[in-house]
Each structure stands twice: as C-alpha cells, then as structure tokens.
PDB file of C-alpha atoms in Angstrom:
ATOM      1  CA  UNK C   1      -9.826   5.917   3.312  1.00 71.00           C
ATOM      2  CA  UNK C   2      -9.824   9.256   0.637  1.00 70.00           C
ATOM      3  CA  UNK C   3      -6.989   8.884  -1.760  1.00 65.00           C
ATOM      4  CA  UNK C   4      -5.210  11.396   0.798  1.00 68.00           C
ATOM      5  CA  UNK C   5      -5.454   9.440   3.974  1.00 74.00           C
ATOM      6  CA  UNK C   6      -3.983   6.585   1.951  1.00 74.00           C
ATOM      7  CA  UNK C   7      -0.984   8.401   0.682  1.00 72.00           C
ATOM      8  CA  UNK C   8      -0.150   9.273   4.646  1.00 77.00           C
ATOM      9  CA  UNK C   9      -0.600   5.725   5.386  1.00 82.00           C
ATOM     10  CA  UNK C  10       1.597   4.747   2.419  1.00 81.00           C
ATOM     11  CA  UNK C  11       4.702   7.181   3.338  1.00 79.00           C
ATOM     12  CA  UNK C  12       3.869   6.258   7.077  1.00 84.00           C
ATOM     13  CA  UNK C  13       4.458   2.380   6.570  1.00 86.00           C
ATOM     14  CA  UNK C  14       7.232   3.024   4.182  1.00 81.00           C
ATOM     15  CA  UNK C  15       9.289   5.430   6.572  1.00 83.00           C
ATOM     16  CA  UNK C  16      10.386   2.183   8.995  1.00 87.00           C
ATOM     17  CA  UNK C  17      13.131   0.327   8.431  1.00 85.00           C
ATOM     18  CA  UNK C  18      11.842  -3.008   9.122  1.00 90.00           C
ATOM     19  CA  UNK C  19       8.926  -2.743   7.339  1.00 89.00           C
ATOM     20  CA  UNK C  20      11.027  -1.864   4.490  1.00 83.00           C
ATOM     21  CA  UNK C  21      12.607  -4.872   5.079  1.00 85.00           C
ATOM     22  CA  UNK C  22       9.829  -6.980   4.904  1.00 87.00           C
ATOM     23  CA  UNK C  23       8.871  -5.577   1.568  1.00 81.00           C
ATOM     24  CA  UNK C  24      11.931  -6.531   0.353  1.00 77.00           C
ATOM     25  CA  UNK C  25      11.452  -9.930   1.769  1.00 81.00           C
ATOM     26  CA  UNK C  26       7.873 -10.039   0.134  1.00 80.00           C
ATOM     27  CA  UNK C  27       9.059  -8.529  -3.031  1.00 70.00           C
ATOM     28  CA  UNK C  28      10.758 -11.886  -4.356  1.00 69.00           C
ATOM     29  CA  UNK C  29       7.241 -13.890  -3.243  1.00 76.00           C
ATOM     30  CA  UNK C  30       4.761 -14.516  -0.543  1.00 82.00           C
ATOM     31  CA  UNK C  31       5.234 -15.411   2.997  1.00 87.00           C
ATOM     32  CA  UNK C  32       4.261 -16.271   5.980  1.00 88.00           C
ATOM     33  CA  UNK C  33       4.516 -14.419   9.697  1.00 88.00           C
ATOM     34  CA  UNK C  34       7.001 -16.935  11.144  1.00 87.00           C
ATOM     35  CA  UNK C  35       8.977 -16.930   7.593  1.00 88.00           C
ATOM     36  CA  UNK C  36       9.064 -12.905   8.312  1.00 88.00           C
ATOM     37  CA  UNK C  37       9.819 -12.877  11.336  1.00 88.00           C
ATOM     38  CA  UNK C  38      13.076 -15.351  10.916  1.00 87.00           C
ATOM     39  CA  UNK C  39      15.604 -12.733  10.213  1.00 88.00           C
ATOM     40  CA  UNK C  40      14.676  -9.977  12.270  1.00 85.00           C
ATOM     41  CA  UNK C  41      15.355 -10.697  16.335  1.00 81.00           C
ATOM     42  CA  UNK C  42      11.752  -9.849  17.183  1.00 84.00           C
ATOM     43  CA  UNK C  43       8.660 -11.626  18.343  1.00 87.00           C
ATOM     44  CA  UNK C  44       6.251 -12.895  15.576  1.00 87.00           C
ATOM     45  CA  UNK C  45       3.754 -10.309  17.711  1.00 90.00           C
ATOM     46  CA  UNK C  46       6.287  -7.232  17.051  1.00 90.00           C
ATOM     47  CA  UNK C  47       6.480  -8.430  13.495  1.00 91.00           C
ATOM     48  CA  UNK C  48       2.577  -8.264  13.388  1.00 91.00           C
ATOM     49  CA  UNK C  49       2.184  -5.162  14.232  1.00 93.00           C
ATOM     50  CA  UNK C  50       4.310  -4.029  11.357  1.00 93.00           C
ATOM     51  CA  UNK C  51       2.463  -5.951   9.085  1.00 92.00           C
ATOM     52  CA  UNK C  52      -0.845  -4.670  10.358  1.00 92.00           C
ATOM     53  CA  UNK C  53       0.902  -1.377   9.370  1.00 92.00           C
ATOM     54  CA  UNK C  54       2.165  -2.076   6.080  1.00 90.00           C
ATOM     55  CA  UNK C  55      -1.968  -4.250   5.297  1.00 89.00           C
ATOM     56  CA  UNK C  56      -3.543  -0.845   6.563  1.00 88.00           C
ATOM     57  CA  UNK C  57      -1.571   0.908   3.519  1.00 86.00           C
ATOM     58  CA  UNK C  58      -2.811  -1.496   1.296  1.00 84.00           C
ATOM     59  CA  UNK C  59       0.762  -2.433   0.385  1.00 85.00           C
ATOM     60  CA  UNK C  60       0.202  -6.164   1.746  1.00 88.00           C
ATOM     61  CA  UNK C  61      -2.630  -8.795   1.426  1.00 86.00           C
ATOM     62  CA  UNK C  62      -3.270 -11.236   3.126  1.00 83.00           C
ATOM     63  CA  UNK C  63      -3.769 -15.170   1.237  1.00 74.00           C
ATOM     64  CA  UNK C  64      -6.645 -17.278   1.288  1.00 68.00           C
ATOM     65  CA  UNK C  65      -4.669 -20.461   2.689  1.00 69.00           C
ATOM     66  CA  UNK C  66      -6.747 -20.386   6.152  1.00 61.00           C
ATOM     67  CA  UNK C  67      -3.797 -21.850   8.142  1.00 66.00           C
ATOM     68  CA  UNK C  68      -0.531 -19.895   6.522  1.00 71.00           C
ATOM     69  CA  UNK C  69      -2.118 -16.993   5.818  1.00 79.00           C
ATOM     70  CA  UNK C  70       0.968 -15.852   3.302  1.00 81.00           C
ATOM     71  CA  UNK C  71       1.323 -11.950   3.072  1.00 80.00           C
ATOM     72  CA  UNK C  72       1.716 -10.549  -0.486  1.00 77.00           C
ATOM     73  CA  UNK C  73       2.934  -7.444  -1.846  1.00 76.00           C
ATOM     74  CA  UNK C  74       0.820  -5.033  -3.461  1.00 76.00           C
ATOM     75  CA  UNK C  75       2.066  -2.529  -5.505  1.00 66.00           C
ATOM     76  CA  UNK C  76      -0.560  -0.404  -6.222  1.00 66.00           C
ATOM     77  CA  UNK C  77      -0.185   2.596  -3.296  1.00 69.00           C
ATOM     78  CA  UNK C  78       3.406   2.848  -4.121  1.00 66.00           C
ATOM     79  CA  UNK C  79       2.040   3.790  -7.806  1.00 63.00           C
ATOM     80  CA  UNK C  80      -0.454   5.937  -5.871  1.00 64.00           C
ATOM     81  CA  UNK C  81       2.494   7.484  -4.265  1.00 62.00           C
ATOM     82  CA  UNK C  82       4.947   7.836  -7.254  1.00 58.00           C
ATOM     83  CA  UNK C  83       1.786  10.031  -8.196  1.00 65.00           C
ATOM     84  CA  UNK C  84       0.389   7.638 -11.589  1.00 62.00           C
ATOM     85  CA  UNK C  85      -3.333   9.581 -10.836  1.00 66.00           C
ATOM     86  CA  UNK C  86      -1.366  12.640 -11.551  1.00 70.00           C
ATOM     87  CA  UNK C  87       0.497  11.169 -14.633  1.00 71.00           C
ATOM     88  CA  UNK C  88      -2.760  10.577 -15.820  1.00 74.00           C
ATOM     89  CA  UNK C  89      -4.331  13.216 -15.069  1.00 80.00           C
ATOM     90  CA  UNK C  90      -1.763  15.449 -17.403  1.00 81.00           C
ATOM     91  CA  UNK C  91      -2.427  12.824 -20.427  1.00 84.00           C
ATOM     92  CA  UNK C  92      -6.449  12.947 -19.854  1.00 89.00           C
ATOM     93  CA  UNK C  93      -6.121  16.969 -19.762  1.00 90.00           C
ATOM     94  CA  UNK C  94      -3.738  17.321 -22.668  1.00 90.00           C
ATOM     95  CA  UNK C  95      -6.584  15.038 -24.932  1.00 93.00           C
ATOM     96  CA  UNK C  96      -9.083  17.360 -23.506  1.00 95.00           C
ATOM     97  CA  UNK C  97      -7.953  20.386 -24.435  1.00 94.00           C
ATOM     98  CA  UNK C  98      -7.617  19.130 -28.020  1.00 95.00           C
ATOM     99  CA  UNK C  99     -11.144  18.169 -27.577  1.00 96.00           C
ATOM    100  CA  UNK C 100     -11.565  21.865 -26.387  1.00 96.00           C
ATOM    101  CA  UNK C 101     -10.040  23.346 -29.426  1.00 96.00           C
ATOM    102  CA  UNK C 102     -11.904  21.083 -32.255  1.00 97.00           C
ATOM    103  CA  UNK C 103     -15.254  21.923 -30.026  1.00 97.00           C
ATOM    104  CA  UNK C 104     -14.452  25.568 -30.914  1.00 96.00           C
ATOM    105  CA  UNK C 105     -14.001  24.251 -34.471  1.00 96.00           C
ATOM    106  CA  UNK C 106     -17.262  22.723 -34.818  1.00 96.00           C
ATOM    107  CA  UNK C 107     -19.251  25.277 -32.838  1.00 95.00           C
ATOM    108  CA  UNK C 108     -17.648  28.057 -35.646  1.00 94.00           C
ATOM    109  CA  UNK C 109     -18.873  25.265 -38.125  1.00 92.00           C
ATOM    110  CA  UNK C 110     -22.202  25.414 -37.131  1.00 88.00           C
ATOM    111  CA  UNK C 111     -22.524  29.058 -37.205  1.00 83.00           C
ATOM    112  CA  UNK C 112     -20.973  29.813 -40.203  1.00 79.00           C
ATOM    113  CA  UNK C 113     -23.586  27.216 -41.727  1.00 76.00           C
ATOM    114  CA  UNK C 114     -26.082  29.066 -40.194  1.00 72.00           C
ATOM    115  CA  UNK C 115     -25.373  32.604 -41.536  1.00 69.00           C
ATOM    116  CA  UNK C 116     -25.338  30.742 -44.769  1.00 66.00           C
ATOM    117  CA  UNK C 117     -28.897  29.137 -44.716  1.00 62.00           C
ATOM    118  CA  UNK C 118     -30.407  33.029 -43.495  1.00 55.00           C
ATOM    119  CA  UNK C 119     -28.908  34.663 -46.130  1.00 49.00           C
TER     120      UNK C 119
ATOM    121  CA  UNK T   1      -8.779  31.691 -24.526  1.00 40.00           C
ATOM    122  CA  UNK T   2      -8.158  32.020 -21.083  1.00 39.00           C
ATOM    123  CA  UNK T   3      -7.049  28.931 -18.575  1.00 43.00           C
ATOM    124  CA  UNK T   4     -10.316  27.651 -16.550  1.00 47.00           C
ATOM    125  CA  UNK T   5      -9.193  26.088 -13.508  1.00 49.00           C
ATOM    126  CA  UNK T   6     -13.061  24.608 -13.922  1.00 50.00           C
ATOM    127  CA  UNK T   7     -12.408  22.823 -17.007  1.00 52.00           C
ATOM    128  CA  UNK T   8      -9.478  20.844 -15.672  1.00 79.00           C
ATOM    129  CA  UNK T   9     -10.110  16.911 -15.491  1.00 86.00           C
ATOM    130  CA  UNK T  10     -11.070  15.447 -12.109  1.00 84.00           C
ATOM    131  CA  UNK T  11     -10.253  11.545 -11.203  1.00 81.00           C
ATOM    132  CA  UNK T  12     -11.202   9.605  -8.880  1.00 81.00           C
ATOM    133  CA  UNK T  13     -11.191   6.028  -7.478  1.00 81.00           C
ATOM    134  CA  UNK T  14     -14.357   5.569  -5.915  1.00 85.00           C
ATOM    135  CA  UNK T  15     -13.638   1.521  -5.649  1.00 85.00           C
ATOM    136  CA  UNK T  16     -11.400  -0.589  -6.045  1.00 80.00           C
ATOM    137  CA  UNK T  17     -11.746  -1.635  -9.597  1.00 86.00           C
ATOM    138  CA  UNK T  18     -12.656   2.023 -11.349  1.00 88.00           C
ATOM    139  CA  UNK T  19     -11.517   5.097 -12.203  1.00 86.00           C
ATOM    140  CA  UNK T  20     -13.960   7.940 -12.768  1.00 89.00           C
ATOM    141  CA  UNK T  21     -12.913  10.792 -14.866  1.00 89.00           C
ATOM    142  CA  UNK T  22     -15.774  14.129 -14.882  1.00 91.00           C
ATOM    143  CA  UNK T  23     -14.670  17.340 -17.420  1.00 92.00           C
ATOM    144  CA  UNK T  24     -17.012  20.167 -18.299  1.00 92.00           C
ATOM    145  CA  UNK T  25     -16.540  21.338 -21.803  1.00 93.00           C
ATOM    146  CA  UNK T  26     -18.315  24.687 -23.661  1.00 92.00           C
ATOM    147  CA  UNK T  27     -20.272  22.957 -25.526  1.00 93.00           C
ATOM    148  CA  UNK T  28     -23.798  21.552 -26.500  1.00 93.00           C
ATOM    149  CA  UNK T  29     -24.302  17.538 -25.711  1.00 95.00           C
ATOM    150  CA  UNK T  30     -24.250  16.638 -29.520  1.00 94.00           C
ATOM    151  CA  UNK T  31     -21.220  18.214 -30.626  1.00 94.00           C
ATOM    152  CA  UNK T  32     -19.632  16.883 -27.391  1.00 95.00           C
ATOM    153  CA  UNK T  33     -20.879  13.230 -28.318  1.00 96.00           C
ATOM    154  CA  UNK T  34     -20.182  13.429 -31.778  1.00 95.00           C
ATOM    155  CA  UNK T  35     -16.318  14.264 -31.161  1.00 95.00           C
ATOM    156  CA  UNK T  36     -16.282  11.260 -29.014  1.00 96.00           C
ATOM    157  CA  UNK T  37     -18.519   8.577 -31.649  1.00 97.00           C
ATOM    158  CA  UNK T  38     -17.015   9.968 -35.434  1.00 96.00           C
ATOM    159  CA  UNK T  39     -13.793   8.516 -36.201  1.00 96.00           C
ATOM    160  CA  UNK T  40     -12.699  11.635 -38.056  1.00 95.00           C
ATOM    161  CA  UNK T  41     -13.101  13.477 -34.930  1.00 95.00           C
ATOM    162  CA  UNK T  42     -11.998  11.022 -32.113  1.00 95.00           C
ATOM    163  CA  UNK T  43      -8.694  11.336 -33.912  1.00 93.00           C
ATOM    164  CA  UNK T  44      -8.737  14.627 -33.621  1.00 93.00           C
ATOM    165  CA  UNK T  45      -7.974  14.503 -29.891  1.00 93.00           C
ATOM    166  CA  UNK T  46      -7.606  11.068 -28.077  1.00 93.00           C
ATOM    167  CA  UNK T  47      -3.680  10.733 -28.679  1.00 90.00           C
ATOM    168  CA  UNK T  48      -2.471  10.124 -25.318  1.00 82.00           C
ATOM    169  CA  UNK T  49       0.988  11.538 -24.746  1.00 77.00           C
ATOM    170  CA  UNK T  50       3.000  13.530 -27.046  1.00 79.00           C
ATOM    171  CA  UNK T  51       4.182  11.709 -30.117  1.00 84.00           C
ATOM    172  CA  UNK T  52       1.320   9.535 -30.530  1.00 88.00           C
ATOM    173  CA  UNK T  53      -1.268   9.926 -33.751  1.00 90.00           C
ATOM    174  CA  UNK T  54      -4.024   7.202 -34.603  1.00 93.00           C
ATOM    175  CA  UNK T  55      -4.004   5.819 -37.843  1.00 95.00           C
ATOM    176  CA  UNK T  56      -7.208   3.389 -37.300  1.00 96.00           C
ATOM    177  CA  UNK T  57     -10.011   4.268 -35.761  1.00 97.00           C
ATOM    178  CA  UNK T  58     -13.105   2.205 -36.435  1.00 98.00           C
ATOM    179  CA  UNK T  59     -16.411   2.822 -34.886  1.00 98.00           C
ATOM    180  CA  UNK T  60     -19.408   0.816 -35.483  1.00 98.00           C
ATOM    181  CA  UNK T  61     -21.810   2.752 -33.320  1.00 98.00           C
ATOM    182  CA  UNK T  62     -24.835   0.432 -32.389  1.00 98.00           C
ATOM    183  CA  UNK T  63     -25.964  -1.997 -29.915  1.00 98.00           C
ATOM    184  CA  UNK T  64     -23.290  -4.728 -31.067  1.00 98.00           C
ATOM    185  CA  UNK T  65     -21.035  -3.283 -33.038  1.00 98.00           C
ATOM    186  CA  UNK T  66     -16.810  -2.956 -32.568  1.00 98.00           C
ATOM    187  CA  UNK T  67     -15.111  -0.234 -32.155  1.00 97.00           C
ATOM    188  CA  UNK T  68     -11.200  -0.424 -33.048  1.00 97.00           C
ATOM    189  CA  UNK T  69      -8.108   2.309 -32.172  1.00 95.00           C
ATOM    190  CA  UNK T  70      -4.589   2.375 -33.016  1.00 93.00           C
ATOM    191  CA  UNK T  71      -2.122   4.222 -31.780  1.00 90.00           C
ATOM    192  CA  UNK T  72       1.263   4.821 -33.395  1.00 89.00           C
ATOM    193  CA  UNK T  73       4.334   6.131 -31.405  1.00 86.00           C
ATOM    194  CA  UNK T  74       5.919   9.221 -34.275  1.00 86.00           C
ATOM    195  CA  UNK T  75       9.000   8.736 -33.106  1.00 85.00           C
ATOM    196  CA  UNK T  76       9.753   4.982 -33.024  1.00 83.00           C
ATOM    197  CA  UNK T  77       6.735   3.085 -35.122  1.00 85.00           C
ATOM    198  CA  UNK T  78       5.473   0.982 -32.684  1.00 85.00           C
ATOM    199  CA  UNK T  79       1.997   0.771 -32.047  1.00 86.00           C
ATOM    200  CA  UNK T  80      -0.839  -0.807 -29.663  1.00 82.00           C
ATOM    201  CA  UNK T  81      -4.541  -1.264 -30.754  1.00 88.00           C
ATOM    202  CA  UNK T  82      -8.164  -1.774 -28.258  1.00 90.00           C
ATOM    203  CA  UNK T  83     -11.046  -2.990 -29.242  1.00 94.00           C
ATOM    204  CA  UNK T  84     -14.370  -3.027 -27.808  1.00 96.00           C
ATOM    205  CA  UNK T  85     -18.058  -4.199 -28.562  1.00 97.00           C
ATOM    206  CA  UNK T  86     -20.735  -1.193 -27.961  1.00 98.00           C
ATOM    207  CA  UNK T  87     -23.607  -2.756 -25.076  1.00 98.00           C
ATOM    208  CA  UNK T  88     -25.512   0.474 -25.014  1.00 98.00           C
ATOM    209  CA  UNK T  89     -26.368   3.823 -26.901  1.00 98.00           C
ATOM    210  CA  UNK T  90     -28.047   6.813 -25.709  1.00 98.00           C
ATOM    211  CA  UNK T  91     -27.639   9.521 -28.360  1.00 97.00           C
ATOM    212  CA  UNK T  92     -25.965  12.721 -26.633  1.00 96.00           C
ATOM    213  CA  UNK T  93     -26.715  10.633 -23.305  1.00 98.00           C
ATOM    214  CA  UNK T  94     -24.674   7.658 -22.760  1.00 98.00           C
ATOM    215  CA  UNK T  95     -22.434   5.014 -24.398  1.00 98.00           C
ATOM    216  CA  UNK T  96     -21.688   1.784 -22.625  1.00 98.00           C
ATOM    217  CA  UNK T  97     -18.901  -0.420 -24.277  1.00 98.00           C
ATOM    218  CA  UNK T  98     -15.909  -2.706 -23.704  1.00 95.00           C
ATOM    219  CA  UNK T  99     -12.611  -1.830 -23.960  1.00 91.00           C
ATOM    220  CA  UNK T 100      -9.731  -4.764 -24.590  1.00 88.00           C
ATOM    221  CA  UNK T 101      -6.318  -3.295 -25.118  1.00 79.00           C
ATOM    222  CA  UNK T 102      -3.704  -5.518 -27.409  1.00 75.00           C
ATOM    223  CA  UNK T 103      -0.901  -5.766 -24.291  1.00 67.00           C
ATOM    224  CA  UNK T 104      -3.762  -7.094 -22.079  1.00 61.00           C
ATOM    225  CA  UNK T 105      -3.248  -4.041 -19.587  1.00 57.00           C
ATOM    226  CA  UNK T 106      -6.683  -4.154 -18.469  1.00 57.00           C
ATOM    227  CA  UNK T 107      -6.323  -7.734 -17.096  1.00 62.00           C
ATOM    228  CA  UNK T 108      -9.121  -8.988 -19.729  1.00 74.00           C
ATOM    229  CA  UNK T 109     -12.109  -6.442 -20.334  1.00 85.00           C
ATOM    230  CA  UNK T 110     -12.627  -3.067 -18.806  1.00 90.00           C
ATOM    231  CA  UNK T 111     -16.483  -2.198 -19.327  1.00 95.00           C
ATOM    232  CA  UNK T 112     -16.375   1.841 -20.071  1.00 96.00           C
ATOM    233  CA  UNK T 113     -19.671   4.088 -19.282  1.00 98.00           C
ATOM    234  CA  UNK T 114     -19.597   7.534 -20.905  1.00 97.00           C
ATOM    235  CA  UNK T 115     -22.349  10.119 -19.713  1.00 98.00           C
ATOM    236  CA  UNK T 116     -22.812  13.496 -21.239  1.00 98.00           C
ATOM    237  CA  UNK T 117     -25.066  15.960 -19.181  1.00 97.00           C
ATOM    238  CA  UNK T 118     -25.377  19.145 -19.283  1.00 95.00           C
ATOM    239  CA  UNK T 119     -24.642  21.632 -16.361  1.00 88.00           C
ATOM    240  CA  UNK T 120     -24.587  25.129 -16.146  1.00 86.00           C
ATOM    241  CA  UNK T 121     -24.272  25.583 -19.274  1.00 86.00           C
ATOM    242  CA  UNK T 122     -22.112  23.199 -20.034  1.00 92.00           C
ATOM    243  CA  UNK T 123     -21.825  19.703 -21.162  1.00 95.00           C
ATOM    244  CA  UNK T 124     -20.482  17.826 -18.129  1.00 95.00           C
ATOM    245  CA  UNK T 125     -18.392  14.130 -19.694  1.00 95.00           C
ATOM    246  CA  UNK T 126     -18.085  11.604 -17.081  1.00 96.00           C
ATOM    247  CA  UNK T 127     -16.738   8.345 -17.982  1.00 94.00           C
ATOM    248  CA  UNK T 128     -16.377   5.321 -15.530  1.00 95.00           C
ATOM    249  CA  UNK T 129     -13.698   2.807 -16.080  1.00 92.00           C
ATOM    250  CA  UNK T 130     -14.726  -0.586 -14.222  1.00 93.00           C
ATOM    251  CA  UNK T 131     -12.313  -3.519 -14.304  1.00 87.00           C
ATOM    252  CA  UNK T 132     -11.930  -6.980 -14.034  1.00 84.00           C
ATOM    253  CA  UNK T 133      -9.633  -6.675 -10.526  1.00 80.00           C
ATOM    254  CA  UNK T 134      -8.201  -4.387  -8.295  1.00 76.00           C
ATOM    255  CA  UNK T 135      -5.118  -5.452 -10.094  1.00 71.00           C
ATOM    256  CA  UNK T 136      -6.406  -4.787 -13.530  1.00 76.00           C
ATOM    257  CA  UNK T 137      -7.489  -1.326 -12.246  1.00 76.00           C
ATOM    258  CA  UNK T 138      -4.124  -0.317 -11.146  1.00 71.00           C
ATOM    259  CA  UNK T 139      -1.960  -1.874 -14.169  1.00 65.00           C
ATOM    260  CA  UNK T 140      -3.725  -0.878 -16.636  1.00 62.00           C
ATOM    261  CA  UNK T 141      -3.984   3.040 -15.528  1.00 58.00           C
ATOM    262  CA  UNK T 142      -0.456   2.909 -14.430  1.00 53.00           C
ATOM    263  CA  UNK T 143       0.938   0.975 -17.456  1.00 50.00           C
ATOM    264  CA  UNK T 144      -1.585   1.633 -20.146  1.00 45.00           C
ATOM    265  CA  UNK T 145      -1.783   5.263 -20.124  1.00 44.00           C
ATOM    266  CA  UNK T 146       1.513   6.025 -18.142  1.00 41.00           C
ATOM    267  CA  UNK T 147       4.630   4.712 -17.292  1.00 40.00           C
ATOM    268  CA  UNK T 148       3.569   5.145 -13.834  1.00 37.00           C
ATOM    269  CA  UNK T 149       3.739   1.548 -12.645  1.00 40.00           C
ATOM    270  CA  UNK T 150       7.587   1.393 -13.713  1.00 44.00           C
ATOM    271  CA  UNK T 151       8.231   4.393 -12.397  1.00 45.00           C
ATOM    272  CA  UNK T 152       6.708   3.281  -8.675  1.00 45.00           C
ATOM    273  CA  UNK T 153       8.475  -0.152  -8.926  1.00 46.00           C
ATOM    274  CA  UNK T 154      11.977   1.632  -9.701  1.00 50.00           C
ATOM    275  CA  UNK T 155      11.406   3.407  -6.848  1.00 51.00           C
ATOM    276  CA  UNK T 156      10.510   0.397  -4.768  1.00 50.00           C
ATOM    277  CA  UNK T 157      13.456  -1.012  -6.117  1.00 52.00           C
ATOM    278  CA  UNK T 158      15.645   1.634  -5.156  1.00 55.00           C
ATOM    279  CA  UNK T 159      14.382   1.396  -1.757  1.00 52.00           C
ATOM    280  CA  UNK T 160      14.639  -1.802  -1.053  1.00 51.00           C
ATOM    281  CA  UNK T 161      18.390  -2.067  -2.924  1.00 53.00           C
ATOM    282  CA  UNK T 162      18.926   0.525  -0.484  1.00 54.00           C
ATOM    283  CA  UNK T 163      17.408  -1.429   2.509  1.00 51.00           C
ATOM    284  CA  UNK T 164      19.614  -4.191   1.451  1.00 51.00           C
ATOM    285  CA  UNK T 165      22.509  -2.682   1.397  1.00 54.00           C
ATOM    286  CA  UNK T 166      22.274  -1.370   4.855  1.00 51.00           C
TER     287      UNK T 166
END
C-alpha cells in the first residue's frame, strides 16, 4: 500500500460508527472477536468484517495466542493521518535550509581563500 | 536566493521500521559532509524546531568512536541528549552509526546510514533511519521530532469520547 492508499484506508475504516466503537473498545486493551462482538447486536461474522476493515488500515493487529487471537490497537496510521510525515517534514526542511545558508558560507570561505593564495 | 521546489526534503517509509529522508543541496560532497561530521558546524543547523540550540555536540569520527548531541529548549531549559557509536566511515561517501536518544523514543537503537552523492550537480544527502520495531519507527518520528503522536492520540481521543457519548 503507498502512504496514499493507506491514508484512504485509514479515513475509510474510521468513517463507521461501529468500527469506531471497537476502537474505543480496543483502546483500553486487547480483545478478542466474541469479547467485540458482546455489545453490539451483530453476528461475530458482521463484526469480522469490520475488523478485517479496521486490520487492512493497519489500525489493528492481530496476537500471537493461536486460539484467542486478541485484536490490538495500533496507533500508528492515525499519526499517519494527523499528518506526523508532514510535521516532520517542516522540522527536517527548516534544519536544511540552515544547512543551505552555512553551505553558502563555506563555499564564500573557500573562495575568498582562494583569491588569497593567487594573489 | 530564490525558493527551489527541488531542494525541498522528500520522506518516505519504504518499510515498516525506516524512514528515508533524500535532499539535494548546492554544494560539493566535502563541504556537504563536513557540515554534517564538525561539531562547530552540525550546530550550525540541526536544531529541530524553533527555540531549540545545542550546547554539546561531541563527535568522535572513526570506526568506534561516540558521537553525543544536546539539545536545549530557549524558552523553558529543558533538554534531551542521543548518543551513538560510529560502525562505518566513508569520507564524503557514507557514515553508518547508532543513534540512542535519552527518552528512549527510538525503542532502543535506531542504526542511521547517511549517503552523500552527487547528482546533477549537486550533492544528493540521503539518510535511512532503521529501527528496532514498527513501533519504535512510528514513536520515535512522531514523538521524537514532533508532537505528532499526541496530537493523533488527542484526536483518537476525541473521537472515541465522541463515540461514547453517542
């Protein structure tokens, strides 16, 4: 998935109010399908579905145990989404251009010291 | 100087663990490696967001040696340090070193590869960020270099407070 196709998926999964739900749910710890599925009136295959959804966006994982197979939150999309690449972006491009202005520094430097040794 | 939409940063996350940065700068290879491997220079420039200055920086540059930053916040005083351990040196080529930052952001070591080619011209700085987990990859980004991470879990919280309440 391109960092693009994931941000669809992201907003996608997030714009459904059950799966919303079962953030929430997931937000105060792991669980399980049938512990999801408890407070919604819908069959543990309905609730799959939205958790294939909500795994495709990368905001849940599944757990090793073989048997439960706990779902856990993952954050990282959602940071994706509040746009962090971006934040950091801005930071890496503001130390850059400082870089840019002491290259023009040392590059006059190196010149002047130049002009000096010809003369 | 005119803006160059060229000589803005590009980032990527070609797995799940790194972040690759690539910026062109107008500039031969060893003035470009020296302002990233003299401490008078590297303090020139790697600050981070407003407010910040570096009052240490520490660079041992061979196979082996530490490196060591500081960063101080202007406003309030408080300040976070990295250290790393250099694994290889390519003069105007290639660094390879650790980086461990003093909150633990990066999950326990991030292993940092620098690259400076040159390219039309220009002097081309890649630098690939690999970390110790997915998890590692996206706290330390988020939290170590932005408040990005809080930002994205106040807005999870604000949706799901929201979900809640309906």
């Amino acid at each position: 998935m391109t960092p693009a196709e994931r941000l669809d998926a992201t907003f996608a999964a997030l714009a459904d109010p059950t799966r919303r739900a079962i953030l929430a749910r997931l937000a105060s710890g792991e669980a399980s399908v049938s512990e999801l599925a408890e407070p919604f009136a819908m069959s543990q295959p309905a609730i799959s579905k939205h958790l294939k959804v909500l795994e495709r966006a990368g905001l849940i994982v599944s757990g090793r145990d073989a048997q439960r197979r706990p779902r856990k939150i993952d954050a990282a999309p959602l940071a994706e989404a509040a746009g962090w690449i971006e934040r950091y972006r801005e930071i890496w491009e503001a130390n850059y251009q400082r870089l840019d202005a002491l290259l023009d520094e040392m590059k006059r430097a190196g010149a002047g010291k130049k002009r000096k040794t010809k003369e | 100087m005119t803006a160059n939409p060229e000589s803005k940063i590009k980032v990527s996350t070609p797995s799940d663990r790194e972040v690759v940065t690539e910026r062109a700068f107008d500039a031969p290879r060893t003035l470009v490696f020296d302002a990233h491997t003299k401490p008078d220079l590297v303090k020139r420039w790697l600050l981070g967001p407003p407010g910040w200055s570096m009052p240490v920086c520490e660079i041992d540059l061979r196979v082996g040696g530490k490196l060591r930053y500081v960063w101080q916040n202007d406003a309030d005083g408080t300040s976070f340090g990295m250290t790393g351990v250099y694994k290889e040196i390519v003069a105007a080529e290639r660094i390879v070193h650790t980086e461990f930052f003093s909150d633990n952001w990066t999950g326990g070591e991030a292993l940092i590869t620098t690259v400076f080619a040159k390219k039309a011209g220009k002097t081309t700085v890649t630098i690939t960020m690999l970390f110790a987990s997915k998890e590692a990859r996206d706290g330390a980004v988020a939290t170590g270099m932005t408040d990005g991470m809080e930002s994205s879990y106040r807005m999870l919280e604000d949706v799901l407070r929201s979900t809640a309440a309906a």
